[in-house]
Short mmCIF file of C-alpha atoms in Angstrom, two decimals:
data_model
loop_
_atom_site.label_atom_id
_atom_site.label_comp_id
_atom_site.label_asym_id
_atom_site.label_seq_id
_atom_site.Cartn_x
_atom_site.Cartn_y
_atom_site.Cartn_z
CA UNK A 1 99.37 -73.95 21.04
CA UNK A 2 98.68 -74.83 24.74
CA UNK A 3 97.46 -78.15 26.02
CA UNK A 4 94.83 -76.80 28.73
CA UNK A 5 93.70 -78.58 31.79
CA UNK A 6 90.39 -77.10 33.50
CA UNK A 7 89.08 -78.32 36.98
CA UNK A 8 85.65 -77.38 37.73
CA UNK A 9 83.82 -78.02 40.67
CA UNK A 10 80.14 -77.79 38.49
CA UNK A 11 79.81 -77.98 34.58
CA UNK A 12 76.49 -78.16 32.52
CA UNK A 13 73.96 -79.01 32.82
CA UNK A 14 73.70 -77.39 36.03
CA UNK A 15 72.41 -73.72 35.90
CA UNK A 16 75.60 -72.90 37.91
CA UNK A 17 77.36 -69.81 36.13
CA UNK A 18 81.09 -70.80 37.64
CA UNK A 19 80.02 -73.98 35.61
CA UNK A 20 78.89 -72.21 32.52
CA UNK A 21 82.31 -69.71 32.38
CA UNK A 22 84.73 -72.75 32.74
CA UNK A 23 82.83 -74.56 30.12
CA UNK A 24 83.01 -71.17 27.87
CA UNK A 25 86.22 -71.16 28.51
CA UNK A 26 86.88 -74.35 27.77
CA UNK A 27 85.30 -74.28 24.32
CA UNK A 28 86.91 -70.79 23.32
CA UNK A 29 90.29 -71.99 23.87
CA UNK A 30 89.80 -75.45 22.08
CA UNK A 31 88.71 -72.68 19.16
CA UNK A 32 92.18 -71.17 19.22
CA UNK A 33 93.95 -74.47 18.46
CA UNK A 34 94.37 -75.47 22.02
CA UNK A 35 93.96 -78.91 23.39
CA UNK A 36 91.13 -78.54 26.19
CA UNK A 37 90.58 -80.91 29.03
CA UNK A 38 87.49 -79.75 31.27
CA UNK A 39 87.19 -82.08 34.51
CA UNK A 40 83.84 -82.17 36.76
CA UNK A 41 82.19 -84.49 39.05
CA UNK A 42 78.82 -85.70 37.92
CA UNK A 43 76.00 -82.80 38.22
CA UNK A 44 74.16 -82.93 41.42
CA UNK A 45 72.66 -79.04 41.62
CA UNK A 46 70.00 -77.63 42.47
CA UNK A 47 69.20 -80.18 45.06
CA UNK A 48 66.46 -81.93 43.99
CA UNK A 49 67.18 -82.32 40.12
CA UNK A 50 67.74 -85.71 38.99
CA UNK A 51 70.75 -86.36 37.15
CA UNK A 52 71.94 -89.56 35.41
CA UNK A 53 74.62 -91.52 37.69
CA UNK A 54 77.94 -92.70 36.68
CA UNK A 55 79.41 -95.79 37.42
CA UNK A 56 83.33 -95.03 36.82
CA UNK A 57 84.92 -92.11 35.37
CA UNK A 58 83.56 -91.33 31.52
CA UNK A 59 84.85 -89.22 28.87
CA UNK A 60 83.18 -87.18 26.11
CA UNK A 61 84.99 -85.84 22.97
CA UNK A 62 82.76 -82.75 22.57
CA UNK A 63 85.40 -81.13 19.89
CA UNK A 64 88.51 -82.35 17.96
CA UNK A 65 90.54 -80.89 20.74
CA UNK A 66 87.99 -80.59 23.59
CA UNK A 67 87.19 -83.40 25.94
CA UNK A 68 85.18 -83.29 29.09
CA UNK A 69 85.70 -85.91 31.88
CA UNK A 70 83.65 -86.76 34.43
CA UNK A 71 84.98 -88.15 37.54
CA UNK A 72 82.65 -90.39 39.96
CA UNK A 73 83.68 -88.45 42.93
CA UNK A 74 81.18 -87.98 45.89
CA UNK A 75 78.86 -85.20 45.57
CA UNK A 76 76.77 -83.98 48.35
CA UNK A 77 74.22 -80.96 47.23
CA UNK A 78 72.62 -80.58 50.83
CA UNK A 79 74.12 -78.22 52.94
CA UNK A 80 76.15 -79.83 55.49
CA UNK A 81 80.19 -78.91 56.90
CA UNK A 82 81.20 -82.29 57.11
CA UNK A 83 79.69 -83.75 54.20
CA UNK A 84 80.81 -80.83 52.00
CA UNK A 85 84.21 -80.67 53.26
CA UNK A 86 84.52 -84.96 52.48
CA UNK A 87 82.57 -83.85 48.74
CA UNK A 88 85.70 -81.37 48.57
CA UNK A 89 88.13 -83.83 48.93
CA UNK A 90 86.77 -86.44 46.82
CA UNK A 91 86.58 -84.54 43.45
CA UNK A 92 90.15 -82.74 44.53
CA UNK A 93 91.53 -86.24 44.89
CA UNK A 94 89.63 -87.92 41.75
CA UNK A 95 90.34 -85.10 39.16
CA UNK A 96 94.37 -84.47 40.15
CA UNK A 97 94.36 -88.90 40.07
CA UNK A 98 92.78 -88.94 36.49
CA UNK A 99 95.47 -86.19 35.29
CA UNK A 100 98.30 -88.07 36.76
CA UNK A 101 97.05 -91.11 35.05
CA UNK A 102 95.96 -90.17 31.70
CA UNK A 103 97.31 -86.60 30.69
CA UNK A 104 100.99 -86.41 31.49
CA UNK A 105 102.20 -83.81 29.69
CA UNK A 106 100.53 -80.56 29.68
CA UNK A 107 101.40 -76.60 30.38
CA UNK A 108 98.61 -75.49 32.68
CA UNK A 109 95.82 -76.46 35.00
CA UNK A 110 92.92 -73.92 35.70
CA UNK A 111 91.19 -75.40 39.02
CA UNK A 112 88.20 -74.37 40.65
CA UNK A 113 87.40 -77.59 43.06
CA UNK A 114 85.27 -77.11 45.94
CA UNK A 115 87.12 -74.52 48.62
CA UNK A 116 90.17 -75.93 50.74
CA UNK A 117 90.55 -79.53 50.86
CA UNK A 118 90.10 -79.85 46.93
CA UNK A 119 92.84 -77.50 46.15
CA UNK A 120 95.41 -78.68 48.71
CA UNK A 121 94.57 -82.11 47.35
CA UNK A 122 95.11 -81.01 43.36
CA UNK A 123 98.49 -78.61 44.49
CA UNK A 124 100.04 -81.28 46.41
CA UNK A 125 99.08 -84.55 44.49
CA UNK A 126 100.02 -82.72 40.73
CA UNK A 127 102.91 -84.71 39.90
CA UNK A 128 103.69 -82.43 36.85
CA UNK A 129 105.88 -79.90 38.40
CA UNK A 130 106.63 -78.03 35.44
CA UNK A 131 103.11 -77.36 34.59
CA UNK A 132 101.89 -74.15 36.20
CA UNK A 133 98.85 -74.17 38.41
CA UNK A 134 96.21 -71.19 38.40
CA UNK A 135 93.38 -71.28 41.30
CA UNK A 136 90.37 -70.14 40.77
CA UNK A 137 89.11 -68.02 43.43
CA UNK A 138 85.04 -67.91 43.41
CA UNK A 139 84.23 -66.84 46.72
CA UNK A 140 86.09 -65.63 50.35
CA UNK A 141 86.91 -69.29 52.26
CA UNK A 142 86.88 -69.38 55.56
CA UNK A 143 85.17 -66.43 56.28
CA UNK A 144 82.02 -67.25 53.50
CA UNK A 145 81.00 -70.16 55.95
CA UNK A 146 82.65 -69.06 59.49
CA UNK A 147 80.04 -66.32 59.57
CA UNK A 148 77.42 -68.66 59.29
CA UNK A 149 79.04 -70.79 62.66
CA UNK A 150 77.70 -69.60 66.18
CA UNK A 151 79.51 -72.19 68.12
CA UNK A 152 82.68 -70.44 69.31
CA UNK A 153 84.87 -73.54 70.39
CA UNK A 154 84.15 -74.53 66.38
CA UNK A 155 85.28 -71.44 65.00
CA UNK A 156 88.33 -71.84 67.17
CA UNK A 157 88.32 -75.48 65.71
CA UNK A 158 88.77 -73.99 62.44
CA UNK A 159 90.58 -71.13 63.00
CA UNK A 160 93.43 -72.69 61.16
CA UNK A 161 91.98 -72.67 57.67
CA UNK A 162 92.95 -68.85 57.29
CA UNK A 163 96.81 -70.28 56.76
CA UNK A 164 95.42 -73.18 54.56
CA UNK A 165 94.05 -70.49 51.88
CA UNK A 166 97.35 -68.91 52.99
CA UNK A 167 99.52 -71.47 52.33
CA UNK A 168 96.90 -72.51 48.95
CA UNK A 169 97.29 -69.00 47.82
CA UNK A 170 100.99 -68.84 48.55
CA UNK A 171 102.32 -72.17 46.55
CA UNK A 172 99.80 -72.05 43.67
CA UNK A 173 101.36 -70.34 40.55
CA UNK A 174 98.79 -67.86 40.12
CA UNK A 175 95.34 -66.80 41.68
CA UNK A 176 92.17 -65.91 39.84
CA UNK A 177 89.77 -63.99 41.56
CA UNK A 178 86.02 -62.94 40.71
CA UNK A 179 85.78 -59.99 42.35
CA UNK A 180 88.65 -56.52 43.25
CA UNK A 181 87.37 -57.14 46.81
CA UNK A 182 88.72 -60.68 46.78
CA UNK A 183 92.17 -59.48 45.59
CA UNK A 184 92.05 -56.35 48.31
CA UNK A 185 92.01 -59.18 50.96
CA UNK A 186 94.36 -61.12 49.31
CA UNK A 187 96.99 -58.56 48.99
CA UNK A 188 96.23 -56.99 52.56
CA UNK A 189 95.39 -60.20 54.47
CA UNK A 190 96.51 -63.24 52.89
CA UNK A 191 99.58 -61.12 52.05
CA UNK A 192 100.24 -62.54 48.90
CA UNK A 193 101.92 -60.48 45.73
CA UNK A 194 99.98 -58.44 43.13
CA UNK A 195 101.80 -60.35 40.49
CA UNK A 196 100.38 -63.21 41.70
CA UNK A 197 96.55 -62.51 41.54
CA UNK A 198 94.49 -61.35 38.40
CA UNK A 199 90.35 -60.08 38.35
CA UNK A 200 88.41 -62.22 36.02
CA UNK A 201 85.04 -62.10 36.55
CA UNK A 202 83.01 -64.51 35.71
CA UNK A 203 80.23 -63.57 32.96
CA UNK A 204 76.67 -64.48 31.36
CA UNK A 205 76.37 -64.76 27.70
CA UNK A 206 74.71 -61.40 27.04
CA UNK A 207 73.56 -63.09 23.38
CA UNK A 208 70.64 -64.68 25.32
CA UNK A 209 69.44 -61.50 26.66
CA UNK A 210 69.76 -59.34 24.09
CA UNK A 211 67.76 -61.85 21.50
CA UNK A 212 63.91 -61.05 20.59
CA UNK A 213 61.48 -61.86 23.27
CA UNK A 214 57.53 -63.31 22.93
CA UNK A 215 55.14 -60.80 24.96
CA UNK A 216 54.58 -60.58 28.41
CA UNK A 217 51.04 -62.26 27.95
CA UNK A 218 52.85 -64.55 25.96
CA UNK A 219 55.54 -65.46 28.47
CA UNK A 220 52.94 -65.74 31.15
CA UNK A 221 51.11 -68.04 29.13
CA UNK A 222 53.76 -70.17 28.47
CA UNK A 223 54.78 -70.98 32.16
CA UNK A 224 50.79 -70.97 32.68
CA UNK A 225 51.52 -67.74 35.04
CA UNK A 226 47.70 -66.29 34.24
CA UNK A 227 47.74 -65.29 37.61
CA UNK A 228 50.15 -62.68 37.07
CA UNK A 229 48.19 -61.25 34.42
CA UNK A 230 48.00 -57.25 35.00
CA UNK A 231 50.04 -56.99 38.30
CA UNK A 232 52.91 -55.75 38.78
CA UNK A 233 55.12 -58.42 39.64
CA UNK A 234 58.42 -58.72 42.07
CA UNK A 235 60.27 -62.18 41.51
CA UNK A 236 63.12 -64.17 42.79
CA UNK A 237 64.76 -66.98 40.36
CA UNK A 238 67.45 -69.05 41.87
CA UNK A 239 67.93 -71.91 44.56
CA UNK A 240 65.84 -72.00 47.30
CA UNK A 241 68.40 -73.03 49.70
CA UNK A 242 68.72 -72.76 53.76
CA UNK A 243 70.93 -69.48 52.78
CA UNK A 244 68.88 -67.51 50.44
CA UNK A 245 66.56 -66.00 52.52
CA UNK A 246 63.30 -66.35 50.62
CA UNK A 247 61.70 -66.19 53.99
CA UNK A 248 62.35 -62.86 54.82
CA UNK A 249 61.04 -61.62 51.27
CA UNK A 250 57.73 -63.94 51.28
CA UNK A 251 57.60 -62.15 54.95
CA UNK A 252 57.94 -58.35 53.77
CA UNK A 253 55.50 -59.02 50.60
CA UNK A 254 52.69 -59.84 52.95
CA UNK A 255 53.13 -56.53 54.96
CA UNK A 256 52.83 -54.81 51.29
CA UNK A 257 48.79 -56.02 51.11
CA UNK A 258 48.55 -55.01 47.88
CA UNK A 259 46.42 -57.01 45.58
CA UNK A 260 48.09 -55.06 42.56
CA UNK A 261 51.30 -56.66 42.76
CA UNK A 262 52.45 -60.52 42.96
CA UNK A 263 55.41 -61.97 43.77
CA UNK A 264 56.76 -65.01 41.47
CA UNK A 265 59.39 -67.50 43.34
CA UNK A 266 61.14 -69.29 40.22
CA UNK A 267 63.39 -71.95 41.45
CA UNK A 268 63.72 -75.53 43.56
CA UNK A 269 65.58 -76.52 46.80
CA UNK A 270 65.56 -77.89 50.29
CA UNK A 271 63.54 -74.90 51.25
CA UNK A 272 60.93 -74.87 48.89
CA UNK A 273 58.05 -76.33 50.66
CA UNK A 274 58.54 -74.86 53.63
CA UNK A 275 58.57 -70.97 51.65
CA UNK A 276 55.32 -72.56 50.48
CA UNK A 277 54.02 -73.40 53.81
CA UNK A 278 55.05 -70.01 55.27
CA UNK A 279 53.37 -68.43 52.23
CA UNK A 280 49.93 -70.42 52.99
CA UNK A 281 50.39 -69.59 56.47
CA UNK A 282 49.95 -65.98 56.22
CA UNK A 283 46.94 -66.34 54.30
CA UNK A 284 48.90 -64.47 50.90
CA UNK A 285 47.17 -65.29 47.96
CA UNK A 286 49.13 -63.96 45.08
CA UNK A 287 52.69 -65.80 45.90
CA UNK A 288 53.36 -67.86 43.15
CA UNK A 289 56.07 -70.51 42.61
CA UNK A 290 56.99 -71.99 39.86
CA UNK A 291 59.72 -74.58 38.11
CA UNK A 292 62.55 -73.08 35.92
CA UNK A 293 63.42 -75.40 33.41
CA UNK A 294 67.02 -76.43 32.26
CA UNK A 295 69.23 -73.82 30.25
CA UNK A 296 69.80 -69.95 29.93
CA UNK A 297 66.69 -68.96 27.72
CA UNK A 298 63.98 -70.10 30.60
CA UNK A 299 65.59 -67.53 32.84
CA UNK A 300 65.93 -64.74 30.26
CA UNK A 301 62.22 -65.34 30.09
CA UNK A 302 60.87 -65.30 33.11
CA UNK A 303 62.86 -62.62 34.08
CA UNK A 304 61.70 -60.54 31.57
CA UNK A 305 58.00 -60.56 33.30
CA UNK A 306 59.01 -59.11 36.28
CA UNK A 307 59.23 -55.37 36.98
CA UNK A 308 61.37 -55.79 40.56
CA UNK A 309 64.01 -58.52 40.81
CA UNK A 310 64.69 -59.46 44.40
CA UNK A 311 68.16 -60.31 45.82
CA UNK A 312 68.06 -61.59 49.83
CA UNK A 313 71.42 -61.34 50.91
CA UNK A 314 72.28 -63.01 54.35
CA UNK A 315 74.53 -60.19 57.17
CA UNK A 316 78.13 -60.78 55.86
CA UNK A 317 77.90 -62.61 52.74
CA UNK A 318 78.38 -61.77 49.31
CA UNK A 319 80.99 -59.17 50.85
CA UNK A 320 83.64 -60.12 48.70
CA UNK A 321 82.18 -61.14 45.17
CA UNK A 322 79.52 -61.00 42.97
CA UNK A 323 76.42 -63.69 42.99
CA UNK A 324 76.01 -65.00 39.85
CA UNK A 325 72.87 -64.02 40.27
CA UNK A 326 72.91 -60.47 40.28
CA UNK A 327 74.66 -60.67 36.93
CA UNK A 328 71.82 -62.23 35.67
CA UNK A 329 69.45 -59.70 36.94
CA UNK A 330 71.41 -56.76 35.22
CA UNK A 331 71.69 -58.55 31.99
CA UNK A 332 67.33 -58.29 32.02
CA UNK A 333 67.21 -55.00 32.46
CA UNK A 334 65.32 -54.67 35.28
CA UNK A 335 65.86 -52.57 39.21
CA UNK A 336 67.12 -54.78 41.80
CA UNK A 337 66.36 -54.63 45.57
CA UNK A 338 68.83 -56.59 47.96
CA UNK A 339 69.85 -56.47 52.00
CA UNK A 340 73.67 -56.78 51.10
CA UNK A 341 75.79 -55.22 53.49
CA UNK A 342 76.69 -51.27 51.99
CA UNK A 343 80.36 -52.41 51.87
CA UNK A 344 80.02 -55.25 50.19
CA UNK A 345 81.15 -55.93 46.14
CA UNK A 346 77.24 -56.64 45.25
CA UNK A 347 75.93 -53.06 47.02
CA UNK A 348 79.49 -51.34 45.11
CA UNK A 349 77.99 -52.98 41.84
CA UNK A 350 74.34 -51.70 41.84
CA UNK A 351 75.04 -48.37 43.38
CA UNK A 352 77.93 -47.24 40.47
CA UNK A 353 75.28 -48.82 38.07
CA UNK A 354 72.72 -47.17 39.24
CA UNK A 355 69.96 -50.20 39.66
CA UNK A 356 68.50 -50.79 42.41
CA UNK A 357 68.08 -50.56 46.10
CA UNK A 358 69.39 -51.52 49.33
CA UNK A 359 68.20 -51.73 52.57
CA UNK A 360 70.28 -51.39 55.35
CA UNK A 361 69.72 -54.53 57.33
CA UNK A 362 68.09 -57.79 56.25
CA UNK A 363 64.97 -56.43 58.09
CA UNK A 364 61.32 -57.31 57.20
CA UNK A 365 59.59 -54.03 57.75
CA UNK A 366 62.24 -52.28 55.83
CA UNK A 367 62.10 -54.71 52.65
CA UNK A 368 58.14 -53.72 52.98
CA UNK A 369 59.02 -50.18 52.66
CA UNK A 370 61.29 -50.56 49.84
CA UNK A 371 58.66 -53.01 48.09
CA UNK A 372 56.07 -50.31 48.48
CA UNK A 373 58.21 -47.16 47.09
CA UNK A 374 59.42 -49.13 44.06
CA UNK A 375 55.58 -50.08 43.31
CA UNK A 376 55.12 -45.99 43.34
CA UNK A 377 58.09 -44.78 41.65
CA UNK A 378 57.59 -43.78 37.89
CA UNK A 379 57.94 -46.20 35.45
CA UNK A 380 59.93 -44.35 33.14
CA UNK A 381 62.35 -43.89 35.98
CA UNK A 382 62.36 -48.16 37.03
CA UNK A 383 63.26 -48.50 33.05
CA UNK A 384 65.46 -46.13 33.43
CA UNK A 385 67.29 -47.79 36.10
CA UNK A 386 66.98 -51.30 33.93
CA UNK A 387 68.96 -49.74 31.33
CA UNK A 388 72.04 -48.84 33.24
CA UNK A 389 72.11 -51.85 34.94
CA UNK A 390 72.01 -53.75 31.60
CA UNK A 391 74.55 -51.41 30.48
CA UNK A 392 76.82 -51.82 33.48
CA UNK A 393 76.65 -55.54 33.26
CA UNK A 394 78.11 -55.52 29.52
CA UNK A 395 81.04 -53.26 30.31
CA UNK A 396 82.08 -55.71 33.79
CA UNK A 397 80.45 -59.37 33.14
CA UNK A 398 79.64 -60.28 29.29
CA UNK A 399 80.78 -63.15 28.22
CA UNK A 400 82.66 -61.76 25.13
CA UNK A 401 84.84 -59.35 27.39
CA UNK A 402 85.52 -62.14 29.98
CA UNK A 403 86.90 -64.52 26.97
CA UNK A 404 88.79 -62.03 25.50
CA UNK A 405 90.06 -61.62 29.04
CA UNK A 406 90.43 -65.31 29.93
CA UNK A 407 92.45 -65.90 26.58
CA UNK A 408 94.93 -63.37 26.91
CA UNK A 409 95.68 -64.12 30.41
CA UNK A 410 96.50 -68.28 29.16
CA UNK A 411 98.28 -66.95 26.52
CA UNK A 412 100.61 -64.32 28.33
CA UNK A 413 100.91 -66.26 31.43
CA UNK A 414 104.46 -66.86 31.57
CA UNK A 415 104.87 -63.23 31.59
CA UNK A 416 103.81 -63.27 35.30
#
């Protein structure tokens, strides 16, 4: 038996699936006789959500041998460097404080803060030196957020965070990653050991998907979509964020001008009313937005409804790991069009599953033209596609594989 220490940067309730995995994980390994303590800051995402607050640290007993903390750490869900970089340190320094106060024996911590800051924080505060440390990996830090930086004398500024995931990387025990791409630059860049770094993807709990679903007209009803009635429909679900790029799509559906199709925006964020503006101002009439409400079974639903699921990917993002996202869209069944760059570990994923398309750049005209040939390509052929991309996504991402996975990796860690 293990006693099991897992830091997570999001936990449930928010519809974050890094969240959902660590919390699966959690509650699989307190199953196997393990003594499970899950760590999180209070929820804060999507922006916009309200969440009860916390006034100190609180602790839930949600099994015998499963207990998730909460630390009162500073959480900042807007996108901002600064802010973000001081919400990193914060929950780095609050969760690695509560371990050294209240849990001081244990064999392993599993931590997936908030990039940089939070994990030099938890590797140099954890006064348990025996105890191995495993870091998490979810996405490619600095380069995620460097390519969004056009001020050169900044990126020069921060030029030295490539040795901090370096030197991260290099004194943690082990390294997790999501994705092969992230363990490609890791090996060739970061220049750190194969024995050192393990793929585990993170996963969706396939049981939702594959459970009976109402109707369409059902569905529809139920969301009071009766708008959508009859048209083929093209849909986004997800945050609505400064990043995601739900212009250019809202852009490229208005150069379709077709009144037989619709396209459904599921989702909240800081750029949510001004989609809706940009939507009013050219004059489209079947946009439609609409709330997804808490859990996994809202999204299996809408999802369902659409016959296109849409994937904006800003130039150089998503290069080097999978959005959680896209995981979902495979697990409906249903073609996927996205801009990610051809190289990237999203385009890899839907071109060996065979589910989707990809335009070349993030270019308006060129979404239009891919909007308009999947609205005439067969529709035994788009269920086609559906099906291998469900298929796919049960081989790489269920949730049964991962855990299997996950628990063998705990369990045969000292072998590394």
């Amino acid at each position: 038996n293990m006693k099991i220490i897992i830091i997570s940067a999001a936990a449930p309730p928010e519809p974050i699936v890094a969240g959902r995995v660590h919390w699966d994980m959690a509650d699989f390994m307190a199953d196997q006789d393990n003594e499970v303590w899950l760590i999180s800051p209070r929820p804060s995402r999507p922006l916009g959500k309200e969440y009860p607050k916390i006034k100190s640290d609180t602790i839930e007993k949600v099994k015998d041998n499963f207990f998730h903390i909460t630390v009162k750490s500073f959480v900042y869900p807007r996108y901002n460097l600064f802010y973000r970089m001081y919400e990193s340190f914060s929950f780095g320094f609050k969760s690695i404080r509560y371990v050294n106060k209240n849990i001081k024996e244990y064999d392993l911590i599993y931590a997936s803060p908030w990039a940089f800051i939070g994990q030099l924080i938890i590797l140099i505060l954890k006064r348990n030196k025996k105890a191995s440390l495993v870091m998490n990996v979810q996405d490619l830090y600095p380069e995620s957020f460097l390519t969004k930086i056009k001020s050169r004398i900044l990126l020069r500024v921060l030029k030295p965070l490539y040795s901090v995931d370096r030197y991260i990387a290099n004194h943690s025990s082990h390294i997790a990653v999501v994705s092969e791409s992230l363990k490609q630059v890791y090996l060739n860049s970061r220049r750190i050991p194969g024995s050192k770094l393990t793929v585990i993807h993170n996963w969706q709990d396939e049981s939702e998907f594959i459970k009976p679903l109402s109707s369409k007209a059902e569905i529809i009803n139920k969301y009071e979509l009766a708008r959508l009635s009859g048209k083929f429909i093209f849909m986004y679900l997800g945050n609505i964020g400064p990043v995601a790029g739900v212009e250019t799509i809202i852009e490229a559906f208005s150069g379709l001008n077709n009144n037989e199709c619709a396209l459904v925006i599921a989702g909240s964020g800081s750029q949510k009313n001004k989609c809706k503006s940009l939507a009013n101002k050219l004059g489209i009439s079947n946009v439609v937005f609409t709330e997804v409400p808490p859990g996994l079974k809202p999204v299996v639903e809408l999802q369902s409804i659409s016959d296109i699921l849409l994937l904006p990917i800003l130039p150089g993002a998503a290069n080097s790991s999978i959005p959680s996202k896209l995981i979902a869209y495979m697990f409906s069944g249903k073609p996927v069009i996205t801009s990610a760059d051809f190289t990237s570990e999203t385009a890899k994923a839907i071109i060996e599953a065979n589910c989707g398309w990809i335009t070349k750049t993030n270019n308006i005209p060129e979404w239009t033209d891919i909007m308009k040939e999947t609205y005439e390509t067969n529709k035994t052929l788009l269920k086609s596609m559906g099906e291998t991309g469900f298929k796919y996504a049960i081989e790489n991402y269920s949730k049964q594989r991962g855990l299997k996975k996950i628990s063998n990796f705990f369990y045969n860690f000292k072998k590394y």
